[in-house]
PDB file of C-alpha atoms in Angstrom:
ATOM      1  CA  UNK A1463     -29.984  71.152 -11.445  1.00 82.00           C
ATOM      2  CA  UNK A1464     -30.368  69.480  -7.939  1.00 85.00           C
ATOM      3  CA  UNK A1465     -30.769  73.383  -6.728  1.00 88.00           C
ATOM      4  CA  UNK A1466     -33.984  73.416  -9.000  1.00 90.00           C
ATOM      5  CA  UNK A1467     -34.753  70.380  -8.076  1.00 91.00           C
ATOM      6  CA  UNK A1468     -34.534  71.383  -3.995  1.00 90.00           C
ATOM      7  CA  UNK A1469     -36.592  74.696  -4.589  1.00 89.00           C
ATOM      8  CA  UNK A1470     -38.806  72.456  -6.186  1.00 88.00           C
ATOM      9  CA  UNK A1471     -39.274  70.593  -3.323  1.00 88.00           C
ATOM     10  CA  UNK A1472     -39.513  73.021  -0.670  1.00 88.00           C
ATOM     11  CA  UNK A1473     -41.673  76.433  -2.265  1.00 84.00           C
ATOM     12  CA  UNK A1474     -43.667  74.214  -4.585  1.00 85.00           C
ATOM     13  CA  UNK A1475     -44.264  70.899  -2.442  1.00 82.00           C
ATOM     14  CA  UNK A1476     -43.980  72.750   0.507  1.00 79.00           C
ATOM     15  CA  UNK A1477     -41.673  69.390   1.788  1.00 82.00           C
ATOM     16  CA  UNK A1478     -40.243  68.986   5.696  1.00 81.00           C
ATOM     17  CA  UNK A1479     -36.230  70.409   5.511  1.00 85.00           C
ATOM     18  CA  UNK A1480     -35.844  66.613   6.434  1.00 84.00           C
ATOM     19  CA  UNK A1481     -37.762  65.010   3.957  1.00 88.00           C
ATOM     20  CA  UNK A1482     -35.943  67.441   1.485  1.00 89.00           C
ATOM     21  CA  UNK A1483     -32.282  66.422   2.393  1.00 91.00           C
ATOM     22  CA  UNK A1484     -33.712  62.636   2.113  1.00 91.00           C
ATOM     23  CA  UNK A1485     -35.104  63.403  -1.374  1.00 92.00           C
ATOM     24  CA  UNK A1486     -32.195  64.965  -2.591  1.00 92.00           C
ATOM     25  CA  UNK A1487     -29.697  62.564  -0.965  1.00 92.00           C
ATOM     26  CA  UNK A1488     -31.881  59.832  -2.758  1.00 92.00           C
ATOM     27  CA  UNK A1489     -31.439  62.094  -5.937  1.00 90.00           C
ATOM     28  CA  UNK A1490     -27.931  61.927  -5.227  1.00 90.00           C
ATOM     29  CA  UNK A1491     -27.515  58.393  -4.763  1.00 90.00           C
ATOM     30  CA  UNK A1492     -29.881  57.722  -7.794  1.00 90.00           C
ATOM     31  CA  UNK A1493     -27.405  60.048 -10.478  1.00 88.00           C
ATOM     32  CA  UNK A1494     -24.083  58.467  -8.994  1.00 87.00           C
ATOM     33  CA  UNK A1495     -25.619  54.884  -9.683  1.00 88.00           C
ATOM     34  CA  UNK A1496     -26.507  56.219 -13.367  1.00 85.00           C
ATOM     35  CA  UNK A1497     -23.224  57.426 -13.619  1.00 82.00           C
ATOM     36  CA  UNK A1498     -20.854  54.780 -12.048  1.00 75.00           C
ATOM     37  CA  UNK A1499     -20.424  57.125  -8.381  1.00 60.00           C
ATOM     38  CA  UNK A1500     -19.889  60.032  -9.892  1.00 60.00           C
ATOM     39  CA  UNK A1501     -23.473  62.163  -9.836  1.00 53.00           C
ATOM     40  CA  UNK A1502     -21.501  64.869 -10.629  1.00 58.00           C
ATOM     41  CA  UNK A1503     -20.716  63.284 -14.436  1.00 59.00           C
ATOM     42  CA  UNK A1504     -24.283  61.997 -14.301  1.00 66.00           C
ATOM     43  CA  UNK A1505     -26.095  62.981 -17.831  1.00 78.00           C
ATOM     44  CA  UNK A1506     -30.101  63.769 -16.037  1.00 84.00           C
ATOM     45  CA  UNK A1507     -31.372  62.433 -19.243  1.00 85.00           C
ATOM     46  CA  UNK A1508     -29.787  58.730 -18.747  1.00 86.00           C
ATOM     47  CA  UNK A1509     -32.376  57.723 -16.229  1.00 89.00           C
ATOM     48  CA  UNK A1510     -34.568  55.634 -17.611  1.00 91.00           C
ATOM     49  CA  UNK A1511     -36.457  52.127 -16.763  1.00 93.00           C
ATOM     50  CA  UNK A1512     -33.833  49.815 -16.852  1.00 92.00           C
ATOM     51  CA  UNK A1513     -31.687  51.890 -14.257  1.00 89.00           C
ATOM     52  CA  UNK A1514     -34.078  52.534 -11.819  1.00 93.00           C
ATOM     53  CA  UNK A1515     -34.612  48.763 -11.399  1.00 93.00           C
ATOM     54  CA  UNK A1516     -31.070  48.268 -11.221  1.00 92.00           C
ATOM     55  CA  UNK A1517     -30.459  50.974  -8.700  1.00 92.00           C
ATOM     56  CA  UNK A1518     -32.903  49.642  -6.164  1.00 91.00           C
ATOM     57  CA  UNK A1519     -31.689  45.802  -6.974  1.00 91.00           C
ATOM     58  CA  UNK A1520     -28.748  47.191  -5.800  1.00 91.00           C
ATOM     59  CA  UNK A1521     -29.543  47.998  -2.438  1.00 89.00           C
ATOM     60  CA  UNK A1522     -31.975  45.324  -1.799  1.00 88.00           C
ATOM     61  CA  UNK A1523     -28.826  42.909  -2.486  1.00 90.00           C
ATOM     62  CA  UNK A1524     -27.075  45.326   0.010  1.00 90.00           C
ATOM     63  CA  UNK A1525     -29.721  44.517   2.419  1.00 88.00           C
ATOM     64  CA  UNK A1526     -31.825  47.910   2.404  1.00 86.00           C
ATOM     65  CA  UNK A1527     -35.676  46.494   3.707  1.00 86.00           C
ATOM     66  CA  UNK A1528     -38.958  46.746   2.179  1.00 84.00           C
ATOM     67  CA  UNK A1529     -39.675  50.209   3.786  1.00 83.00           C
ATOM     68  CA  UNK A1530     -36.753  51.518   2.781  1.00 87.00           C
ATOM     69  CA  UNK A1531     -37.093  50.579  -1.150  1.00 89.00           C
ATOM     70  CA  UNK A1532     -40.592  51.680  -0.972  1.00 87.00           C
ATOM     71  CA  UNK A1533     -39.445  54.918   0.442  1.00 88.00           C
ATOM     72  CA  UNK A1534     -36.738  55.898  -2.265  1.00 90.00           C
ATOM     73  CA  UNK A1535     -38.760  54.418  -4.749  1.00 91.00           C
ATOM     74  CA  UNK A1536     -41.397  56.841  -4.118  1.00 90.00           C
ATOM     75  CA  UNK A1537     -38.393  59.157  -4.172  1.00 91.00           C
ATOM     76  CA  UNK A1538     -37.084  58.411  -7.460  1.00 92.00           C
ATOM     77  CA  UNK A1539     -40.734  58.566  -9.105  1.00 93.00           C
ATOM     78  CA  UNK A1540     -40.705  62.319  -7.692  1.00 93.00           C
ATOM     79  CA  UNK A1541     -37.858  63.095  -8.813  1.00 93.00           C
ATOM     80  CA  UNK A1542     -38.684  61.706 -12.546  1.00 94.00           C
ATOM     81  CA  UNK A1543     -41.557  63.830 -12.898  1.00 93.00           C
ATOM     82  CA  UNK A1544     -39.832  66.471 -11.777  1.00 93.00           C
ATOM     83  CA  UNK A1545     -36.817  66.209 -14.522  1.00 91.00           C
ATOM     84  CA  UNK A1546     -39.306  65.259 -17.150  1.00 92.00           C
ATOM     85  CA  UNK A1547     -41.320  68.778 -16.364  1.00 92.00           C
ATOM     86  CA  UNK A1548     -38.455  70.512 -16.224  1.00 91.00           C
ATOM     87  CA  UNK A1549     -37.244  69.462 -19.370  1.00 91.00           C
ATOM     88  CA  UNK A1550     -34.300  67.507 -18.523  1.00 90.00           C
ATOM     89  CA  UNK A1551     -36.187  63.745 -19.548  1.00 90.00           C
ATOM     90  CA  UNK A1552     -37.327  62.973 -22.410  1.00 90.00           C
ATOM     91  CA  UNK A1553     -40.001  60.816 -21.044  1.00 92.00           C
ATOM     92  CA  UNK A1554     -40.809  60.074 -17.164  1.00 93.00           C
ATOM     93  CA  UNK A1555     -40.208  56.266 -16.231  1.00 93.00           C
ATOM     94  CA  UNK A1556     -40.888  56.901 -13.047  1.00 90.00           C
ATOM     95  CA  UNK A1557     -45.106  55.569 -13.038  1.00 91.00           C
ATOM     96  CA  UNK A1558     -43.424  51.746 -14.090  1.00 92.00           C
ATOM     97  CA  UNK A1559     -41.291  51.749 -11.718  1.00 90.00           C
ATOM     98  CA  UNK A1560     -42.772  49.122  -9.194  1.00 84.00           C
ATOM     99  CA  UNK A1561     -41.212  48.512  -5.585  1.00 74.00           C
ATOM    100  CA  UNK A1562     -41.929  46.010  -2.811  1.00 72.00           C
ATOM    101  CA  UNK A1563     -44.982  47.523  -0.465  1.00 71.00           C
ATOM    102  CA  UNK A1564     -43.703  47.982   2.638  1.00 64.00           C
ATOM    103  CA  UNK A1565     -44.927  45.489   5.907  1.00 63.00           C
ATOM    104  CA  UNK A1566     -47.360  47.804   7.684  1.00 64.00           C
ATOM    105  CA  UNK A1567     -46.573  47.046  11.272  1.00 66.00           C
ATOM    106  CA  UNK A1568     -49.248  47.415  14.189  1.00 63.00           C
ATOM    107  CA  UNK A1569     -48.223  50.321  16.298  1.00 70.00           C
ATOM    108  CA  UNK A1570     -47.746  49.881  20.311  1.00 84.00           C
ATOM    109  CA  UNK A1571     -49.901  51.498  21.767  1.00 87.00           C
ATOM    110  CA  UNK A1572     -51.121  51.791  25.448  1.00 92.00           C
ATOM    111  CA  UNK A1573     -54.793  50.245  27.007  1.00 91.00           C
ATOM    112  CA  UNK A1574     -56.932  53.116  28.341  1.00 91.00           C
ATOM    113  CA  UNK A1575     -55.964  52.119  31.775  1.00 93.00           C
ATOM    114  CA  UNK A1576     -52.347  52.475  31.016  1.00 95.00           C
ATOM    115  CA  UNK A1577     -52.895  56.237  29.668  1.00 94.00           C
ATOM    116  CA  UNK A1578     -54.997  56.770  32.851  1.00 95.00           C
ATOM    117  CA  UNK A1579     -52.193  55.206  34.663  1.00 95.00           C
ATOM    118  CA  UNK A1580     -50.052  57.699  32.488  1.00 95.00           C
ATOM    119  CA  UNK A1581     -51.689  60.976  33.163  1.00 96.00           C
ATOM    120  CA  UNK A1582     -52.045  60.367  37.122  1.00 95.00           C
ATOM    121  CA  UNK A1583     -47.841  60.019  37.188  1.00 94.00           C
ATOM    122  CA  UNK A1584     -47.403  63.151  35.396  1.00 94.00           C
ATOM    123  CA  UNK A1585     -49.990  64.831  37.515  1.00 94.00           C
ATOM    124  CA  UNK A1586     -48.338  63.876  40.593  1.00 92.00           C
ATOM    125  CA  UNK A1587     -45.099  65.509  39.470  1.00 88.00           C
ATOM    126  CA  UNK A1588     -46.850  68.520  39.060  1.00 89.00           C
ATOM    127  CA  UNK A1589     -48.648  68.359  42.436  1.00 88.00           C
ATOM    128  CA  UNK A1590     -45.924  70.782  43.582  1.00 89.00           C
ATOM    129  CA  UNK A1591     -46.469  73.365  41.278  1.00 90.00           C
ATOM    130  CA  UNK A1592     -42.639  73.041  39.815  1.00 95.00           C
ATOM    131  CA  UNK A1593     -42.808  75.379  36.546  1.00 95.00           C
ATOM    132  CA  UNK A1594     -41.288  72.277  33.996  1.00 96.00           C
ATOM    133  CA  UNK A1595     -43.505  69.773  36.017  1.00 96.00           C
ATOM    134  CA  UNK A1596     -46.202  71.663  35.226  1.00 96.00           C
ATOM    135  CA  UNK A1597     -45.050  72.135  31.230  1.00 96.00           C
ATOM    136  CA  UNK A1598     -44.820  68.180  31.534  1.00 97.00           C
ATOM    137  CA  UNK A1599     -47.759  67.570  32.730  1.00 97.00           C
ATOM    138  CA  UNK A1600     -49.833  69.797  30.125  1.00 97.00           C
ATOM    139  CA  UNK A1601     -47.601  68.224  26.883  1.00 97.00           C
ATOM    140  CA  UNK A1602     -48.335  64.682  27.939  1.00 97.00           C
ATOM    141  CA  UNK A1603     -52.203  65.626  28.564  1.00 96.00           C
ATOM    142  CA  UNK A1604     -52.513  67.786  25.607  1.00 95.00           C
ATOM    143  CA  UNK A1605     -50.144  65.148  23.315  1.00 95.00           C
ATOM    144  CA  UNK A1606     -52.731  62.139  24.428  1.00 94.00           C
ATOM    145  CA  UNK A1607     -55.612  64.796  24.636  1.00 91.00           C
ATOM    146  CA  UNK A1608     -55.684  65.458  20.758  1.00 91.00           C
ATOM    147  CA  UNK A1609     -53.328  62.971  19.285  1.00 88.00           C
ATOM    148  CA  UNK A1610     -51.384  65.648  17.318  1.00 91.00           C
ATOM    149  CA  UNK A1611     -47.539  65.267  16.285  1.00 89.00           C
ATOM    150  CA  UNK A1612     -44.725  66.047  18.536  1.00 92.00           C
ATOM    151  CA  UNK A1613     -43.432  68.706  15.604  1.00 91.00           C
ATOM    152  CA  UNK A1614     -47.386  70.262  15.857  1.00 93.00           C
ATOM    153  CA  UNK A1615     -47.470  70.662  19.614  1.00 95.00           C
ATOM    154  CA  UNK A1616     -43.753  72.040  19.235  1.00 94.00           C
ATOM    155  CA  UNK A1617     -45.253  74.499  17.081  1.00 93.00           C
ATOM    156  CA  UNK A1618     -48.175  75.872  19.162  1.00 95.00           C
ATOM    157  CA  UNK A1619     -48.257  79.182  19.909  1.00 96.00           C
ATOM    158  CA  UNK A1620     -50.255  80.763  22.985  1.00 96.00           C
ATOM    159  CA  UNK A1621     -52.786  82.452  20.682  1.00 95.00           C
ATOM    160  CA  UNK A1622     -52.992  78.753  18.734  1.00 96.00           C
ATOM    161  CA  UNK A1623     -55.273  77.907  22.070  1.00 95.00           C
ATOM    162  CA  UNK A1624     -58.821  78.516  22.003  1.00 94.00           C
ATOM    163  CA  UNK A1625     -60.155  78.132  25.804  1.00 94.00           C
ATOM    164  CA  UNK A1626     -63.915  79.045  25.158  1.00 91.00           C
ATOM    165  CA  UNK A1627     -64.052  76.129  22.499  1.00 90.00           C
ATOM    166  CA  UNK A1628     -61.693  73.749  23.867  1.00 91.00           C
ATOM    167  CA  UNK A1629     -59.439  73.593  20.506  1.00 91.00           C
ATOM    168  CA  UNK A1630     -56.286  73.996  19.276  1.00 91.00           C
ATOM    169  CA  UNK A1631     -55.072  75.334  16.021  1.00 92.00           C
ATOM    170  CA  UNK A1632     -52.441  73.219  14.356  1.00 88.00           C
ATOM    171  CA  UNK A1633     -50.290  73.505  11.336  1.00 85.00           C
ATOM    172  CA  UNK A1634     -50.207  69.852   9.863  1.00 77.00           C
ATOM    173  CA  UNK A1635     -47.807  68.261   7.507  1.00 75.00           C
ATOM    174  CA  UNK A1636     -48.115  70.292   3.709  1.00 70.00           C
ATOM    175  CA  UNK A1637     -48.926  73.633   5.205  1.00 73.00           C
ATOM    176  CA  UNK A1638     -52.805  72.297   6.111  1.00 78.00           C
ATOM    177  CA  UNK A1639     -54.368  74.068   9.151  1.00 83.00           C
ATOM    178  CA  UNK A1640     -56.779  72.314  11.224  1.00 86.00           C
ATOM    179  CA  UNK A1641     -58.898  72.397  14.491  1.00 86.00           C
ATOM    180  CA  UNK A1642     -58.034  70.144  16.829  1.00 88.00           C
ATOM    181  CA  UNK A1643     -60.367  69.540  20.417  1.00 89.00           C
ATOM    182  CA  UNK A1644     -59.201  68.726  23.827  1.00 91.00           C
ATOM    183  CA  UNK A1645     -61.043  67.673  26.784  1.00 91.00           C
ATOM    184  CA  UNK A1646     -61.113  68.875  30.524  1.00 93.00           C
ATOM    185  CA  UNK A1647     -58.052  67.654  31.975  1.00 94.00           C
ATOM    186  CA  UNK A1648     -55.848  69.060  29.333  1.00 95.00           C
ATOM    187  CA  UNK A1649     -57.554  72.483  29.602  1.00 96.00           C
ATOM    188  CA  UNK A1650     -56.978  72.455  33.592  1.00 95.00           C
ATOM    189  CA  UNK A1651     -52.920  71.198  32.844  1.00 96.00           C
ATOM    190  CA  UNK A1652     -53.077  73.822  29.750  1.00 96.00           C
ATOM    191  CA  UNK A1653     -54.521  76.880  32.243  1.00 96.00           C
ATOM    192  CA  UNK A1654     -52.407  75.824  35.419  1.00 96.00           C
ATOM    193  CA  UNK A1655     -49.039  75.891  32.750  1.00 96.00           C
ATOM    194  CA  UNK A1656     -49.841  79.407  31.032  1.00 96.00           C
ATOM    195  CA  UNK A1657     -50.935  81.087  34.511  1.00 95.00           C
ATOM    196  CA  UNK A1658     -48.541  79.330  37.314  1.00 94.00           C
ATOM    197  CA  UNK A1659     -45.465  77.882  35.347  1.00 94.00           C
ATOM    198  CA  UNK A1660     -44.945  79.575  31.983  1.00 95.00           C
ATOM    199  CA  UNK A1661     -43.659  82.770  33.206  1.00 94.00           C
ATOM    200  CA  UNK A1662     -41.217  81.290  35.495  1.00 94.00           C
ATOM    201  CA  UNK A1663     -39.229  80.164  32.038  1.00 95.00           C
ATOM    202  CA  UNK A1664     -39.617  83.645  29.769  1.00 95.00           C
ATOM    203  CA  UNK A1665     -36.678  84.974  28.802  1.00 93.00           C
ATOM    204  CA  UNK A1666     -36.205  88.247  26.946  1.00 93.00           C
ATOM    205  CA  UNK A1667     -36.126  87.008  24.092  1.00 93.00           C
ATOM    206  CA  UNK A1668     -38.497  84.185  24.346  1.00 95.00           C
ATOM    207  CA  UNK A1669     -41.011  83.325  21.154  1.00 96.00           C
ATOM    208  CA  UNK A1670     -44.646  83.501  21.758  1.00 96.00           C
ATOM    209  CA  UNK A1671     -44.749  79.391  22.083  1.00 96.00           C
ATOM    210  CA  UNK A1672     -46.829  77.576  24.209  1.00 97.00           C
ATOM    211  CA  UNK A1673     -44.430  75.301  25.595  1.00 97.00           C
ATOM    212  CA  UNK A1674     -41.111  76.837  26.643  1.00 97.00           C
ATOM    213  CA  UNK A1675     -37.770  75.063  27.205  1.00 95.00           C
ATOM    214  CA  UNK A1676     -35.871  75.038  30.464  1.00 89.00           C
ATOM    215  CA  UNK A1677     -33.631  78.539  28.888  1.00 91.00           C
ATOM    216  CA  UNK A1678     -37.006  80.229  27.585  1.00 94.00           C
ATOM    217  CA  UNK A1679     -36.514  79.049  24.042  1.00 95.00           C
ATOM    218  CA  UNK A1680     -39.110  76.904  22.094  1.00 96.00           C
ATOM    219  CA  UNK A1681     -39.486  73.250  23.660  1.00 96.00           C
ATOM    220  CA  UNK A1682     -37.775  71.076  21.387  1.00 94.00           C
ATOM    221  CA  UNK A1683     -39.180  67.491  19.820  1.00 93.00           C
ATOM    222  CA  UNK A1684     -36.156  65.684  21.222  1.00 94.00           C
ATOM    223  CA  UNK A1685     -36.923  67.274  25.089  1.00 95.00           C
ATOM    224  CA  UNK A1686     -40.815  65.989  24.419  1.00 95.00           C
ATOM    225  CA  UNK A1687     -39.979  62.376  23.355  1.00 95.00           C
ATOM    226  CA  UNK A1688     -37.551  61.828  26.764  1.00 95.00           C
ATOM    227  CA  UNK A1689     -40.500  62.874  28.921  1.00 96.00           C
ATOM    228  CA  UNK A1690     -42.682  60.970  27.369  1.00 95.00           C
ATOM    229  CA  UNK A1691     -40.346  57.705  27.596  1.00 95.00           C
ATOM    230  CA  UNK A1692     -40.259  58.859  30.986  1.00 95.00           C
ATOM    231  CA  UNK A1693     -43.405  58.910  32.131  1.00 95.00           C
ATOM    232  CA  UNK A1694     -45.015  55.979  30.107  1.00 95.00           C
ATOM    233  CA  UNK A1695     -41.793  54.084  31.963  1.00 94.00           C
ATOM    234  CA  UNK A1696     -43.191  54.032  35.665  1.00 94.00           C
ATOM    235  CA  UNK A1697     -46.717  52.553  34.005  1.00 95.00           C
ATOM    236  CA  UNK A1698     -46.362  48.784  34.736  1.00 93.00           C
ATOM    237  CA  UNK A1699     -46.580  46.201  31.399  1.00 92.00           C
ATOM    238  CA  UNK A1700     -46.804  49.963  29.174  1.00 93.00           C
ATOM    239  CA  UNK A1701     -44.715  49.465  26.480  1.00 93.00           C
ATOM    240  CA  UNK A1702     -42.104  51.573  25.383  1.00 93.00           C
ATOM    241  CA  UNK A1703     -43.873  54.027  23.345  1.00 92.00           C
ATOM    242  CA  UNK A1704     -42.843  57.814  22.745  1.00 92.00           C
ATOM    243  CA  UNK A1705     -45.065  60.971  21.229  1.00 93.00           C
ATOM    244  CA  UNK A1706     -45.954  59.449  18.091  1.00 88.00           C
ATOM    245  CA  UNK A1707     -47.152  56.516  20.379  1.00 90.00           C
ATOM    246  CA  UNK A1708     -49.371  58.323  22.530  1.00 91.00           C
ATOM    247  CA  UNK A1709     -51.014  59.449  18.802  1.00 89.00           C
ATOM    248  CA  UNK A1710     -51.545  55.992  18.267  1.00 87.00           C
ATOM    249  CA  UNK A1711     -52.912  55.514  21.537  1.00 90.00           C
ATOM    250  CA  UNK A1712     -55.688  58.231  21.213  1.00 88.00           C
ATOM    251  CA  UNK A1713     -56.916  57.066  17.619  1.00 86.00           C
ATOM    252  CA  UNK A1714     -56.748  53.211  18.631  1.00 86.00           C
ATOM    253  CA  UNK A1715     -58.993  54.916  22.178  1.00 88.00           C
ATOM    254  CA  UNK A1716     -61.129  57.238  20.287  1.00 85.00           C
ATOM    255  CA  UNK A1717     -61.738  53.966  17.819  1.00 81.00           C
ATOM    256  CA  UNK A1718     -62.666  52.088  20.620  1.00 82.00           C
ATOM    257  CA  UNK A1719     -65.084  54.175  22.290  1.00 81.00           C
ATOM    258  CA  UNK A1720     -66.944  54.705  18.959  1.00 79.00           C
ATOM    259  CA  UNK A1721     -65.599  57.401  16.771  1.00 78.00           C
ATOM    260  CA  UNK A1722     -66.079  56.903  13.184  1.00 77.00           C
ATOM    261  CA  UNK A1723     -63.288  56.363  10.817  1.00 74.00           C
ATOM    262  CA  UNK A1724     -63.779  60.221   8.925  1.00 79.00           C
ATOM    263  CA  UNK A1725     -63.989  61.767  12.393  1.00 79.00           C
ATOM    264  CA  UNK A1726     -60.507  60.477  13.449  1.00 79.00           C
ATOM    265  CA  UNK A1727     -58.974  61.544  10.052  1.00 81.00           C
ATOM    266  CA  UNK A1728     -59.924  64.991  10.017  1.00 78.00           C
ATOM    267  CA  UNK A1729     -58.426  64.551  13.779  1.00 80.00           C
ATOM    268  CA  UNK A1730     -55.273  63.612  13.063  1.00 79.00           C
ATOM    269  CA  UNK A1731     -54.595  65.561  10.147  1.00 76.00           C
ATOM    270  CA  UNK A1732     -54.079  62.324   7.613  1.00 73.00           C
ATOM    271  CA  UNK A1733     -54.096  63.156   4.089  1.00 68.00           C
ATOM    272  CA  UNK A1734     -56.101  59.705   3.432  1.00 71.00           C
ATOM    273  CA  UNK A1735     -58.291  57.622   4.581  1.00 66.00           C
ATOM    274  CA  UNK A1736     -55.995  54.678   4.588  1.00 68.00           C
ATOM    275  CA  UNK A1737     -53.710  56.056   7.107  1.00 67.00           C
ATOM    276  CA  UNK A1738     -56.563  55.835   9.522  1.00 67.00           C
ATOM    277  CA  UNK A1739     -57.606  52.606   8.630  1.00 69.00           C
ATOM    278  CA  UNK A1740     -54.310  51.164  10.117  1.00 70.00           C
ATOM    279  CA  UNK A1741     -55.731  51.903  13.837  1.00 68.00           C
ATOM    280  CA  UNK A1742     -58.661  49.472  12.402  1.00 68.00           C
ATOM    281  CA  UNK A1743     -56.324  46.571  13.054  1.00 64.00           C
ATOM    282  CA  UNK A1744     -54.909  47.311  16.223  1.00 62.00           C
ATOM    283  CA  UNK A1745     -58.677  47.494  17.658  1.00 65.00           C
ATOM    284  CA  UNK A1746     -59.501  44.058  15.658  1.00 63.00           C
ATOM    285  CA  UNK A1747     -56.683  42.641  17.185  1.00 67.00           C
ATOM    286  CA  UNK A1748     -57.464  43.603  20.718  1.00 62.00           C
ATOM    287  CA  UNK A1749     -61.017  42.357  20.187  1.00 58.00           C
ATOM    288  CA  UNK A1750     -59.587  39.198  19.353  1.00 66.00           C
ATOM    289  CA  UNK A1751     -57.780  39.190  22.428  1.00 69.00           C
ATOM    290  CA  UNK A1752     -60.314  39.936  24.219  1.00 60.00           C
ATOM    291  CA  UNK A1753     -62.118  37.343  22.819  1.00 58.00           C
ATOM    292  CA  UNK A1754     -59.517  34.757  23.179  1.00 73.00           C
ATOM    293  CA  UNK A1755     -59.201  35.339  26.969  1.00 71.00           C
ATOM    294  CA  UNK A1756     -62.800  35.620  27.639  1.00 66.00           C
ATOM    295  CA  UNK A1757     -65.153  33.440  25.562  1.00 60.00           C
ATOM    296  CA  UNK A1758     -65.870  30.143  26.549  1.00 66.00           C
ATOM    297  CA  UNK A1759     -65.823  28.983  22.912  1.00 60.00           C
ATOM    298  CA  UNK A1760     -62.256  30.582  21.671  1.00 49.00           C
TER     299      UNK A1760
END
């Protein structure tokens, strides 16, 4: 059943392989509560109300946080309507299944003069013309440039880069395709890295990527998120912020410098509107800070 269930979640959902091995582990966890440890025992058609509740009780007495029962409740409630589609519950008890809303955090995120700060180190490194300074330097630019993922920008390939336009194709989260636009320094660190550096890294057997690793394989997410600690590191008072960081950094900028709330959605690739609405607060809060440092009345 858990097979179905994982084919399920990856041809029909189209899920992440990560967020599929935390759905079914959650699966997994769910059926062993239902069935005393044992998920292999567990009867499917046990799962009701009463032992969803308990199951998440459970691990909030174990000390599991708010995100973290919001998460596998959100889980569970999947996995319900799955079964009950399937034919393996009765009736779904997942919609009643209520969970504690998880504390949305503000996200760190650096002042414009921080990323400026930011994009002069990594040019310097590159002043050289070293082949992975040069990679570097166009990541960081294009990372801050567009505010895409680190697992998007992974996934660029050389043909994904429209130079006439000044956009980039990217596959979002779900399989959704969008156009994504980058300004003038990115295209010069973008140009310099395809024309000067790239070939320097080829190998044989090297994919048609953008960004190459140091062996000629595809730059890897973990690679991207040390260079980025790296470079945000020498900026004095920047917090320590990685790729998804820089993301924040160019909707909280793009925010700030008058971009509409739509705009920045279709940007980023967010499903909803509410996603974007988070960068709302971090503006709000700087314009209170502003305001508190500044205003002869605060």
């Amino acid at each position: 059943m858990l097979r179905q269930y994982e084919r399920h979640l990856t041809l029909e959902r189209d899920l992440s392989p990560h967020t599929v091995r935390a759905y079914i582990g959650d699966a997994v966890a769910l059926l062993g509560h239902v069935a005393g440890n044992s998920p292999e025992n567990a009867d499917v058609g046990r799962v009701d109300l009463a032992n969803l509740r308990s199951w998440l009780a459970a691990q909030r007495t174990a000390g599991a946080s708010r995100t973290t029962l919001a998460r596998r409740a959100a889980a569970a409630r999947t996995f319900t309507a799955w079964a009950h589609r399937a034919g393996h519950l009765a009736a779904d008890p997942g919609p009643r299944l209520a969970a504690p809303r998880p504390h949305r955090t503000l996200p760190s995120v650096l002042r414009a003069d921080q990323a400026k700060d930011a994009m002069a180190a990594v040019s310097s490194g590159a002043s050289e013309g070293e082949p992975v300074a040069l990679r570097d330097q166009a990541v960081v630019e294009l990372l801050y440039a567009t505010g895409i993922r680190v697992a998007e920008l992974c996934g660029l390939d050389l043909d994904d880069v429209d130079y006439s336009l000044r956009v980039i194709r990217v596959l979002g989260k779900g399989g959704r395709e969008r156009s994504t636009p980058f300004g003038v320094p990115a295209e010069r660190a973008l140009r310099r890295w395809v024309e000067e550096g790239r070939n320097a890294l080829v190998a044989p057997d090297s994919p048609p990527a953008l960004f190459l690793g140091a062996r000629g394989g595809r730059l890897n997410q973990r690679a991207v998120r040390t260079l980025v600690h790296e470079v945000v590191a020498v900026v004095p008072d920047a917090p320590d912020i990685g790729p998804h960081g820089l993301r924040h950094s160019a909707a909280t900028h793009l925010l700030e410098g008058g971009a509409d709330l739509r705009t920045v959605q279709e940007l980023l690739g967010h499903a909803t509107l509410a996603t974007t609405q988070l960068y709302t607060h971090v503006t709000v809060e700087r314009l209170k800070a502003i305001h508190d440092r500044t205003h002869p009345r605060s």
